[in-house]
């Protein structure tokens, strides 16, 4: 996610803002910028790259100001470069704005504002907001009214901070879905995406809620709803250390990122809706130019590919193969111009995946990449890119990237199916409605876990295990693989994922009372078969931990431990079923006292063969 810092007060705004942006660097970013009100003008400086580039330059430029805003950009729309970096200015250069989130209706707003004579300089969705405020100001009595009117027209997610020559003693902020907090100082006030940005100055904060805007001066903070009515807000004192604050109070980034999945899935849906609904073009791909698909990926991304095979073959009815990228590149695959090769990669820098892409391209295949990092190598070498909007994934163990990859792959399947006639528009909309319910279902499960700690208690029962077996069938067999990968990569316990039907062909020899057997047993066409497999395990004194739904009573009676998850469409069940397994691995690794975010021998992005 992007980082926002704003300041107004007695100190040098430049230093406070740069210091604050540095404390948000953990959020990941590709460019940074600052805007200050200096001698009746707005001074801006923004660059692709790290904050230190800005800092060096600002030291050379003697600017002093008491009010300003700054931003670290995690690109969602528009490549990482100087022009797309925030802040963005209106045509009159009297308004500067920074934004974190996704403006879903930016295409429509950009068309409208261009027709009204506004000139755009960037490819970002964000820039439409500052021109919208400028446009609203033409028929508003004051800046606040214009700001409020503009914010009310936005669809999607936003945390916004604005400074303006029209009212230079005030920072204007607004929030919907993307976090924004206000820090209360003595004769000075702060705004930021996250508490660490100003925690060294004050720990007294006001958390803005969705659909609220605020005016912040050096001595006063006023909060309003979108009707312009004042809202009373509580001041909260933050007890966190700086390190805890960077993880938003979570002990590790992995736990924070597991809990960010509802927002990440929601952002991935809203960030891709425009091409799904054909309001914009999914560039670089002719859906009639291929008659089969090959998926290449590594690790967790490979598991997403195995699930996508079910989507693409069962729903879009197109033959689909899935390969480990490291195997694909040496198996002399049959590839031609009628093949679509889909690479799935969180980082966009995985060497094996890039090599597989280059091999496919040489054989004249079309390349689509599903990626989480704008401007990464994979996105520059693919013909078409579908982004996940998970925000930066800091922990080595991939969690929110995985669930957003499944979301993006499902959206592509709907798009392809409608074009190939295997789904009607009504069926696409029905599936889309199911998909849009996922964030709240994930939220429900995660909130219940925070209250009851069911997964944590079961992890406490098994954290001394030496081996573990994970079983699943059909669309949830890859979830067994993913659950096993999560456990082994952060707790170093040997864990094996297996198709439940394959257990009797070998792994059943492993089972005794010391080997936990995790079984994914949610509603679906193969549930009865999975129940039989659970009975086979029980007959050999195995202890079963079952991921299942409340309505599946038989599993509840058979299993020793139950991880209950909300019921969703079978094809979407992997997105929900994986979450208790992510938490199970996390708690075990934490109980063992390991470095959860940086497991031994592992790197976040494997950029070597
Ligand atoms: C998963 O938890 C691991 N971090 C690893 O398997 C990862 O999924 C794999 O290296 C692929 O990375 P990518 O998605 O960035 O290409």
XYZ file of C-alpha atoms in Angstrom, residues 18 35 48 51 135 170 263 318 370 372 431 469 474 519 600 603:
16
model
C 10.580 12.873 5.146
C 4.604 19.025 -1.587
C 10.981 7.196 -8.748
C 13.160 8.331 -0.174
C -13.578 21.562 -11.087
C -5.317 23.631 6.592
C -9.099 -5.863 1.992
C -10.276 -24.591 -22.294
C -0.747 -12.372 -12.846
C 1.488 -8.031 -7.566
C -20.333 -15.674 -9.865
C 0.156 -34.953 6.295
C -10.309 -31.738 -6.517
C -7.955 -32.761 5.801
C 16.030 -19.757 7.440
C 14.253 -15.306 0.296
